[in-house]
Coordinates of C-alpha atoms (C1' of nucleotides) in Angstrom, one line a residue:
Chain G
X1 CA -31.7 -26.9 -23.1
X2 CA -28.1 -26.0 -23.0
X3 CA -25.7 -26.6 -20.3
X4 CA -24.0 -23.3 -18.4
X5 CA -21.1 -24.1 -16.1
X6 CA -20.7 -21.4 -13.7
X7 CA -17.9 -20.7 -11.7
X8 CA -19.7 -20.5 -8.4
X9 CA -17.7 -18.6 -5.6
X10 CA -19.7 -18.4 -2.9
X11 CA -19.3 -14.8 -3.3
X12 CA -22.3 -12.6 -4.3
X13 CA -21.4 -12.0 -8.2
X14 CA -20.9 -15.3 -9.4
X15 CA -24.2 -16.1 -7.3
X16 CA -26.3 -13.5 -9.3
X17 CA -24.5 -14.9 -12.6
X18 CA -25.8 -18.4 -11.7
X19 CA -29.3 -16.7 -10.7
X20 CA -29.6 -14.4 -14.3
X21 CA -28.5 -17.4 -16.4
X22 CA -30.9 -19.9 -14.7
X23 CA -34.0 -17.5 -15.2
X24 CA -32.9 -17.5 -19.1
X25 CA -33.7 -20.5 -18.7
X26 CA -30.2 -22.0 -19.0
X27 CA -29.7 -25.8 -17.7
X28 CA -27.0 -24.4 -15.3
X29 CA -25.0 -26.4 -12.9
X30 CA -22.3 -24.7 -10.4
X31 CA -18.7 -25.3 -9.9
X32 CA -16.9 -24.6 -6.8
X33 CA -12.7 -24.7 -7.5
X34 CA -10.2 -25.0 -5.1
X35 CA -6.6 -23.6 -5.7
X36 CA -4.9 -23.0 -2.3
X37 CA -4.5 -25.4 0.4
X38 CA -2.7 -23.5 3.6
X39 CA -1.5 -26.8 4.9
X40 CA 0.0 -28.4 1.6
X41 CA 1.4 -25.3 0.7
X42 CA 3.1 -24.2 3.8
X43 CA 1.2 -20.9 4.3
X44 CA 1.8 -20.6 7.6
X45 CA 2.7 -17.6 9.0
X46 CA 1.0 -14.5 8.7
X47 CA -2.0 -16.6 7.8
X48 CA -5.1 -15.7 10.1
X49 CA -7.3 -18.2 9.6
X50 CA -4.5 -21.3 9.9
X51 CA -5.6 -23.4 12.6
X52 CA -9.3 -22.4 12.5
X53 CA -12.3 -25.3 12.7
X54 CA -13.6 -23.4 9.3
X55 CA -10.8 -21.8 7.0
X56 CA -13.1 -19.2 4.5
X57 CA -12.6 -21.4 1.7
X58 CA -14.6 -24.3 3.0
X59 CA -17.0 -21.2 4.6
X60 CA -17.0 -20.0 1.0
X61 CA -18.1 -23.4 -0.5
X62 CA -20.6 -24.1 2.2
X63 CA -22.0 -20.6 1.0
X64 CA -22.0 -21.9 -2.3
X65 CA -23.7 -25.0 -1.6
X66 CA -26.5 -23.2 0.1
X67 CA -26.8 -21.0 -2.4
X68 CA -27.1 -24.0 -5.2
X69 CA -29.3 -26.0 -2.7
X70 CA -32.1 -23.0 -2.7
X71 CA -31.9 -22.5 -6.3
X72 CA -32.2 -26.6 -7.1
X73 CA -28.9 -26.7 -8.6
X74 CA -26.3 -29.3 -9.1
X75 CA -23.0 -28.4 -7.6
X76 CA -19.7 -29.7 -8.6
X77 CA -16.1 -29.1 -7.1
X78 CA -13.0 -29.4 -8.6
X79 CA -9.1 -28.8 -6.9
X80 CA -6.0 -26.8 -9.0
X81 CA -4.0 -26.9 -6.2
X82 CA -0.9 -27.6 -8.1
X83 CA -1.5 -26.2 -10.9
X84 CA -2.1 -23.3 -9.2
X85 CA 1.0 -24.1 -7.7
X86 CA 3.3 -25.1 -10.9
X87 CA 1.6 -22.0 -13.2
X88 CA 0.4 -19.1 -10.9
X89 CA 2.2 -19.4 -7.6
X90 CA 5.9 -20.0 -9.1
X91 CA 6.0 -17.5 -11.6
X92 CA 4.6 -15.2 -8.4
X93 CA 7.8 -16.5 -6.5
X94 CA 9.6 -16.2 -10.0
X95 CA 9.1 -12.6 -10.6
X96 CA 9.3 -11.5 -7.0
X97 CA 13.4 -12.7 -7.1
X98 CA 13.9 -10.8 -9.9
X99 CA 12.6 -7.5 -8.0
X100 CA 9.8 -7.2 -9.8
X101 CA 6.2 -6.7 -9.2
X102 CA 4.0 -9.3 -10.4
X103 CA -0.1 -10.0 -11.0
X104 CA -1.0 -13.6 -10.1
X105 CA -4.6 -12.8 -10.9
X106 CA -4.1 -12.5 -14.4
X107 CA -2.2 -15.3 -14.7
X108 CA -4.4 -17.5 -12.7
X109 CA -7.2 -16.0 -15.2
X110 CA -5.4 -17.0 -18.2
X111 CA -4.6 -20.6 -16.7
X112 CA -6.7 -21.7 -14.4
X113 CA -10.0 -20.3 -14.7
X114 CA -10.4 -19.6 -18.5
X115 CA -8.3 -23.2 -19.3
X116 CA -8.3 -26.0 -16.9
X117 CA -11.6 -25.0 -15.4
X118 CA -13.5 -24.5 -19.0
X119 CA -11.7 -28.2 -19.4
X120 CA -13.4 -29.7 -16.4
X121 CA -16.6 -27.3 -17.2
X122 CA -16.7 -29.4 -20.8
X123 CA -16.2 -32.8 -19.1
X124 CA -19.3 -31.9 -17.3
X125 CA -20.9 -31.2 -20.9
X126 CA -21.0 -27.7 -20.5
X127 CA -21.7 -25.7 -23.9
X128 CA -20.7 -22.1 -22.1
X129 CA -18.9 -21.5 -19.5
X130 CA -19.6 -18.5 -17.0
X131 CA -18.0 -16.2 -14.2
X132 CA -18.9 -13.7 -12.4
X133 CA -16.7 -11.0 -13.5
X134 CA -17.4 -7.5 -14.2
X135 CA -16.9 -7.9 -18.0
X136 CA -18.8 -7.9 -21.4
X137 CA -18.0 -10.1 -24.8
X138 CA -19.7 -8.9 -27.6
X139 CA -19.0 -10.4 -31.0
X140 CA -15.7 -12.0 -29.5
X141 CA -14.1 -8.6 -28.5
X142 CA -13.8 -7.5 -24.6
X143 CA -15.3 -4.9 -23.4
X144 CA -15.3 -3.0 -20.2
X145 CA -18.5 -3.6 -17.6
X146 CA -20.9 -1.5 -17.8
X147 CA -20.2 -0.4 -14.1
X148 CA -16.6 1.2 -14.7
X149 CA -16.2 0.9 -11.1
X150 CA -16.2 -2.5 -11.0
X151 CA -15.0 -3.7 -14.3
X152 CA -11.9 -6.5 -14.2
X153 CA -11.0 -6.5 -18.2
X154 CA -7.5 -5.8 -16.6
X155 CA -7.4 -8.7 -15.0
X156 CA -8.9 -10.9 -18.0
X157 CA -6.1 -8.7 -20.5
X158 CA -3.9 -11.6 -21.1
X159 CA -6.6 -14.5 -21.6
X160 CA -6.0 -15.5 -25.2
X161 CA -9.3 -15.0 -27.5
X162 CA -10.0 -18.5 -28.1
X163 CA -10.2 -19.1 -24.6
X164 CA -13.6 -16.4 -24.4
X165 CA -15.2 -18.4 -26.9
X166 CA -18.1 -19.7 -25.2
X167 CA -17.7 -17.7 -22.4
X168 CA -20.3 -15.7 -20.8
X169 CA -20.3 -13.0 -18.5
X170 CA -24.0 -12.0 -17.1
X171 CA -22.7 -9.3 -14.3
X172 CA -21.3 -7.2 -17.0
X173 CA -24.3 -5.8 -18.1
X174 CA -25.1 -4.5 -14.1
X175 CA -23.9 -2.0 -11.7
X176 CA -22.6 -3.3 -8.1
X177 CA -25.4 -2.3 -6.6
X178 CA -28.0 -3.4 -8.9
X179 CA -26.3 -7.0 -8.6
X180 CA -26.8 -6.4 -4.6
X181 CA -30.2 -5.8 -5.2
X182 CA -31.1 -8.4 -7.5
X183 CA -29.2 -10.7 -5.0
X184 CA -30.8 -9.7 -2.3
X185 CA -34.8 -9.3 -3.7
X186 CA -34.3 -12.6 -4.8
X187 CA -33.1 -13.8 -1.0
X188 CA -29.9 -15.4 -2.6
X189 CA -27.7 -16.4 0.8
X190 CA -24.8 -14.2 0.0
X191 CA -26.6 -11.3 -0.9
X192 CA -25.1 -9.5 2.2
X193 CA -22.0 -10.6 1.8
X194 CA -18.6 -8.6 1.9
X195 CA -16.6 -8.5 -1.4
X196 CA -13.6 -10.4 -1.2
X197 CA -10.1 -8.9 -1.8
X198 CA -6.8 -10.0 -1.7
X199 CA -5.1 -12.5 -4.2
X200 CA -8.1 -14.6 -5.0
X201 CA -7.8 -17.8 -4.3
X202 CA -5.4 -16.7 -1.1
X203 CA -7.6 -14.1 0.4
X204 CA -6.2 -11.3 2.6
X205 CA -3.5 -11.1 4.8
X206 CA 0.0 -9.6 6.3
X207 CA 1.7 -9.6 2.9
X208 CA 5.3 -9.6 4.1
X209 CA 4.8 -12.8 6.3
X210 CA 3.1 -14.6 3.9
X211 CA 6.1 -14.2 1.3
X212 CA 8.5 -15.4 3.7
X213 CA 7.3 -18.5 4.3
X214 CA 8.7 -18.7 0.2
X215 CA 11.7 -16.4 -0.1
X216 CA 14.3 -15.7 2.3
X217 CA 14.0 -12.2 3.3
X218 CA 17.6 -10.4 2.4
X219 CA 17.9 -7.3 4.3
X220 CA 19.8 -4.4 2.6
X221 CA 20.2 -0.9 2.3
X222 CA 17.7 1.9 1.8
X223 CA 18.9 4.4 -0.2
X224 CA 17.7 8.3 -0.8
X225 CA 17.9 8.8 -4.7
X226 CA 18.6 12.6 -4.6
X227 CA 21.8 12.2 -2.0
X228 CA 22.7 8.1 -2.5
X229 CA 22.8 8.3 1.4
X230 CA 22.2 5.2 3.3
X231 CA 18.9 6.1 5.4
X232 CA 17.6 3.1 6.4
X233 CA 17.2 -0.9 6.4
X234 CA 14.6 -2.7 3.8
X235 CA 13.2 -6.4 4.8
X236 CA 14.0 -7.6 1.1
X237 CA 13.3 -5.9 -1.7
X238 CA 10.5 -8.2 -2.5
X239 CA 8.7 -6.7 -0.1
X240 CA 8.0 -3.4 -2.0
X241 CA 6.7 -2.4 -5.3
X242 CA 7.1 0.9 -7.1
X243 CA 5.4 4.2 -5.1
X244 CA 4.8 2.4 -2.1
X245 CA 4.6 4.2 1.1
X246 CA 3.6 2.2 3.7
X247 CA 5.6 -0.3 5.5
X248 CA 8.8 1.2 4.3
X249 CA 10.0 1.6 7.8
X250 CA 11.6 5.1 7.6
X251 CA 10.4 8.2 9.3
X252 CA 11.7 11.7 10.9
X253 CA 11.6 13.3 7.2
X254 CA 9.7 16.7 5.9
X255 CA 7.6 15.0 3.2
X256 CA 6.1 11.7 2.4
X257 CA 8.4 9.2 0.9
X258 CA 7.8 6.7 -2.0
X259 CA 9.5 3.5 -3.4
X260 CA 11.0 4.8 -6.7
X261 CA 13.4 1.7 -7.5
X262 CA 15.1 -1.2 -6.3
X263 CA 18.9 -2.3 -7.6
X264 CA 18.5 -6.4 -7.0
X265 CA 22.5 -6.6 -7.7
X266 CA 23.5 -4.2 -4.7
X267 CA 20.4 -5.5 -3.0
X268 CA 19.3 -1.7 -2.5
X269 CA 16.1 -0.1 -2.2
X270 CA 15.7 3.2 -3.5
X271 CA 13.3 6.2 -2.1
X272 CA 12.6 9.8 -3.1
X273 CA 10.6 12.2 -1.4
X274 CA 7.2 14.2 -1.9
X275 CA 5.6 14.3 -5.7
X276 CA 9.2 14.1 -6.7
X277 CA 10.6 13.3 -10.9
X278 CA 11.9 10.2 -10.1
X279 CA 8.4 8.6 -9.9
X280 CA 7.2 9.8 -13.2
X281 CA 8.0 8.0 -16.6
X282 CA 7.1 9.0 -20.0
X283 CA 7.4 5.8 -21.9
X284 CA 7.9 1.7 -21.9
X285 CA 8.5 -1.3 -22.9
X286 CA 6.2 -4.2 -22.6
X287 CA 6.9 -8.2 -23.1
X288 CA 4.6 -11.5 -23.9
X289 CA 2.0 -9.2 -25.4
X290 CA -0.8 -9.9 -26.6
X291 CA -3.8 -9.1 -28.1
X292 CA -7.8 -10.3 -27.7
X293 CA -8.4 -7.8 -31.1
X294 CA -7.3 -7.7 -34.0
X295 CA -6.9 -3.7 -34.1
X296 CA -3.4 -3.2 -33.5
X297 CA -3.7 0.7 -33.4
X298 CA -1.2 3.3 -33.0
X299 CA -3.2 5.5 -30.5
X300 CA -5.1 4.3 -27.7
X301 CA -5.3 4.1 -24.4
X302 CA -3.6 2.5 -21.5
X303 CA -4.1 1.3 -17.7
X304 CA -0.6 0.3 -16.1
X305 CA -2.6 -0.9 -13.3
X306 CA -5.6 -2.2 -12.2
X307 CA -8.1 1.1 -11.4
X308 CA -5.2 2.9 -12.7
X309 CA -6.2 5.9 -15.1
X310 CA -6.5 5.5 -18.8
X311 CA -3.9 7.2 -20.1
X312 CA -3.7 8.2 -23.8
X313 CA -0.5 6.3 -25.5
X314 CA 1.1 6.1 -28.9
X315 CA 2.8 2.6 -29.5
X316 CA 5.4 1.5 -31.5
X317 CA 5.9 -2.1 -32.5
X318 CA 9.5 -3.3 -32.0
X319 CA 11.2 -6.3 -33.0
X320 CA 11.1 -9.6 -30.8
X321 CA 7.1 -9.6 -30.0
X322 CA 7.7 -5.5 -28.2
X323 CA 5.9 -2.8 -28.0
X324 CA 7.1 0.4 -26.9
X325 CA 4.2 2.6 -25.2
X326 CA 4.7 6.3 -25.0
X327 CA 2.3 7.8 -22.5
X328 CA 1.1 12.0 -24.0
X329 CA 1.5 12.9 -20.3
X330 CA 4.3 11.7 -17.5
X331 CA 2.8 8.8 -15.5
X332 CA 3.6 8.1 -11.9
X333 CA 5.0 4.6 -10.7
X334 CA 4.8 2.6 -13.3
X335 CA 6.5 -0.7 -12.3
X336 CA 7.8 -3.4 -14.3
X337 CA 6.1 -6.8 -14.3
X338 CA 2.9 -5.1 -14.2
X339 CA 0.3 -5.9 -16.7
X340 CA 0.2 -2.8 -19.6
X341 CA -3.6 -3.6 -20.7
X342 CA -4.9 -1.4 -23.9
X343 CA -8.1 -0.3 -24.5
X344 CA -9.8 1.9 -27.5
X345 CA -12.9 3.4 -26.0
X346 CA -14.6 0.5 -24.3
X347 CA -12.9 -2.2 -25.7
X348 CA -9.9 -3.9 -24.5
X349 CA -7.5 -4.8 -26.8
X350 CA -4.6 -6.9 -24.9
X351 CA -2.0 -6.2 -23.0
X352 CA 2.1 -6.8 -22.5
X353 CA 3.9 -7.0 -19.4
X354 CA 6.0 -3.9 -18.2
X355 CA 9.7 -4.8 -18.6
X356 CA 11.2 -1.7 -19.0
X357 CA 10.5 1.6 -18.1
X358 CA 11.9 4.8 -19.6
X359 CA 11.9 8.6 -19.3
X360 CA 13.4 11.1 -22.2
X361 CA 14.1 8.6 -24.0
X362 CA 16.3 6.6 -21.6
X363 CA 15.9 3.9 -19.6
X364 CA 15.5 4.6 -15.8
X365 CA 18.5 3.4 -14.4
X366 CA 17.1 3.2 -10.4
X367 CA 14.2 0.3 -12.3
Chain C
rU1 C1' 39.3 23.1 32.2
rG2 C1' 37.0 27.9 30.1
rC3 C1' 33.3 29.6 26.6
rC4 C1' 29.1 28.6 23.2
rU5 C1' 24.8 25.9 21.3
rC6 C1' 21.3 22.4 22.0
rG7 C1' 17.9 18.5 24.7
rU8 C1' 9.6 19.0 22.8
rA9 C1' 5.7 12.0 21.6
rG10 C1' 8.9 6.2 18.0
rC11 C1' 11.5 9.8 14.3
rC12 C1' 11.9 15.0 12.2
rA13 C1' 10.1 19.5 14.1
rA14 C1' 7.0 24.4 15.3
rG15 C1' 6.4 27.1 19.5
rU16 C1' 11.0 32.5 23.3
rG17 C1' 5.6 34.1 29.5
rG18 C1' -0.6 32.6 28.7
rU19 C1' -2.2 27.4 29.0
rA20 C1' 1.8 21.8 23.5
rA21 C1' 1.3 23.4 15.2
rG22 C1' 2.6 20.2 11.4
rG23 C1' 5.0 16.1 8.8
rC24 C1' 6.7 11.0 9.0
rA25 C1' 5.8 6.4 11.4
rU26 C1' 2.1 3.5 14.0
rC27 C1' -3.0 1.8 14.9
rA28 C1' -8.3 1.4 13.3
rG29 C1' -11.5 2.0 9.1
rA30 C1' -13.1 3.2 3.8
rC31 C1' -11.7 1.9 -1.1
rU32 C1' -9.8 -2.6 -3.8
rU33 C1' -10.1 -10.0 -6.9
rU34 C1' -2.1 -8.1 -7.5
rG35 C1' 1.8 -5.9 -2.2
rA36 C1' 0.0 -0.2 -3.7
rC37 C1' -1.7 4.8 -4.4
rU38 C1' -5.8 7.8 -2.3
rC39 C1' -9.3 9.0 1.6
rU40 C1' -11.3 9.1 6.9
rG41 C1' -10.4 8.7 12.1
rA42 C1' -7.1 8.0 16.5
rC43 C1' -2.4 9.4 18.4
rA44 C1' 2.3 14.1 24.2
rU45 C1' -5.8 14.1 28.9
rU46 C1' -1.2 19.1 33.2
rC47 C1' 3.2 17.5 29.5
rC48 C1' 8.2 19.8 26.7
rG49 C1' 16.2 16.1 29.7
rA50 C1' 16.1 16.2 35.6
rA51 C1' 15.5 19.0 40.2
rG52 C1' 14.5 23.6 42.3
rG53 C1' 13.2 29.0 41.8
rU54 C1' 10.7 33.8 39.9
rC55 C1' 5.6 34.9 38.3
rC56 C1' -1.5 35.3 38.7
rG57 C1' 0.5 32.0 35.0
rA58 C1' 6.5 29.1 31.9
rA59 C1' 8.3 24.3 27.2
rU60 C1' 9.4 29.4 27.0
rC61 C1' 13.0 33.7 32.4
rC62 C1' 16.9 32.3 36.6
rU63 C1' 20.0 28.4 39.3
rU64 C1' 22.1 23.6 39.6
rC65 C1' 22.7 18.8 37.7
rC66 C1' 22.6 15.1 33.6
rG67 C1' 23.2 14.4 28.4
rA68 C1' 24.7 15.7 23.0
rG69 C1' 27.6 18.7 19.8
rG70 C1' 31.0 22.8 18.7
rC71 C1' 35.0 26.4 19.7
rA72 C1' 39.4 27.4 22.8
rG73 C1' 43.6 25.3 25.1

RNA sequence: UGCCUCGUAGCCAAGUGGUAAGGCAUCAGACUUUGACUCUGACAUUCCGAAGGUCCGAAUCCUUCCGAGGCAG
């Protein structure tokens, strides 16, 4: 029989993956990874759970044990903790200096969980390698789960193709609530269980504190775009992203206000007011593609992120590994260092990285 | 010093005699493997700068005081 590896989270997807693929009758064996240690890595405030008898992770992998332990399956662990660190967690720092707005899920994807765990997976003589993610491969191409809902291509958009080779994903073919059922006629342990959210591997928590306790927080100015007035104080620009509203700290005005740019060399944070222009963008530039297809088409569509629409876009290949994407309608708050994934109907293609964002033909200066 | 305007929850702000709109913020949820966005709910239980007065009844009218701003000198 041939040995499956599965990613076993202690969470209720992976749990149904290991369940589907052991009724094939796979020889399947679970693997329980560990990327984030709150004491070795300082995460300190702001954490919740820092102090606790039973931080979720070791909750998670008792769950996972359980889980294995009904089902007569071998369970193995193995710790990324720093390379986590050295290939997810600094390039999070990394882009968050430069003001941008980075995904550490898609890199952890592309490094950790579709490369050094399908490593350690093979040590253990696994032939495929599984995960519980909302996701189909067919014939080496990516395609979108069958439960649009739930499906995660974006976050899988910048795993190279080689690295899906052998790679199975047996929740793609289910809804969210049929793998809740199946979990739970089949009295798996975590049937019940609440999805996790949050940056994986990190979990959930007071965003703001948890940066600090990387980057020193640089107050500055908050800036109204229409009258360049000073109206209030940001915490560090880090601590925003493009059309944010919450936890911007200003108040007292008619409409709702958004994040609309950030200038990191004045160290100023810029807002605009209502459904206003300066949130829309009509075209951009996106960096380090690349692509899981081999279509490289001129028309397709786009998500600039994650359970963003699909927007219809023409692209344009540029010089120096580019692509420019022009959207067919205006799109609001698209933000640079976001993941630009392509799709053609149910496929995803690839994806770039937003670098530069443009409107009539001109770069948005307040990006 | 004289005259004028204004003072409503953390902020902005409706309401000019009939028993406190709304927005922002905040808090709690829903949604969500990236901070978002979006959605739902809570949010001045006699209170409208303070103290008196008129009235069946005032945040709304009158008096005084306090405070902010403006005009005049």
């Amino acid at each position: 029989m041939e040995k499956v590896i599965v990613g076993v989270s202690g969470g209720v997807d992976s749990a149904v993956a290991l369940f589907l693929l052991k009724k094939e009758g796979y020889d399947v064996e679970g693997l329980f990874m560990r990327n984030w240690d709150s004491g070795i890595n300082n995460d300190i405030d702001g954490n919740p759970n820092f102090g606790m008898s039973i931080c979720p992770q070791e909750q998670d992998y008792n769950d996972a044990l359980k889980l294995c332990n009904d089902m007569g399956v071998k369970l193995h662990r193995v710790d990324f903790i720093k390379e986590y660190w050295d290939y997810v967690f600094t390039y999070f720092l990394d882009e968050l200096k430069k003001g941008r707005t980075p995904n550490p899920d898609m890199l952890c994807n592309k490094y950790i969980k579709f490369d050094l765990f399908i490593k350690e997976a093979r040590k253990l003589g696994a032939k495929y390698v599984a995960t519980g993610h909302y996701a189909r491969l067919e014939n080496g191409k990516l395609k979108r789960s069958v439960d649009l809902n739930k499906d995660q291509t974006y976050f899988l958009a910048d795993v190279k193709r080689e690295q899906f080779k052998d790679v199975l994903f047996p929740v793609g073919d289910y809804t969210k609530p049929e793998i809740r059922k199946i979990a739970k006629d089949n009295n798996l342990v975590v049937a019940e269980k609440k999805d996790s959210t949050g940056i994986c591997f990190i979990g959930e928590r007071n965003y703001q504190k948890f940066v600090q306790n990387y980057l020193v927080p640089n107050e500055g100015d908050i800036v109204d775009i229409e009258t360049l007035k000073v109206i209030g104080v940001h915490t560090g620009l880090m601590n925003y992203t493009i059309g944010q509203r919450r936890n911007v700290g200003i108040s007292g005005n008619e409409s709702r206000h958004f994040v609309c740019g950030k200038d990191t060399e004045k160290n100023i944070l810029y807002v605009t007011f209502g459904d206003s222009e300066y949130l829309y963008s009509d075209e951009c530039i996106i960096e380090n593609i690349n692509f899981i297809s081999d279509i490289h088409p001129v028309f397709c569509s786009a998500k600039f992120r994650y359970r963003g629409e699909d927007v219809q876009v023409q692209l344009e290949y540029l010089e120096n590994d580019l692509i420019k994407v022009k959207y067919m309608e205006k799109v609001k708050a698209v933000t640079p260092g976001q993941a630009c994934v392509l799709y053609l109907g149910d496929e995803c293609l690839g994806c770039g990285f937003i670098k530069e964002v443009r409107k009539n033909n001109e770069k948005l200066w307040y990006l």
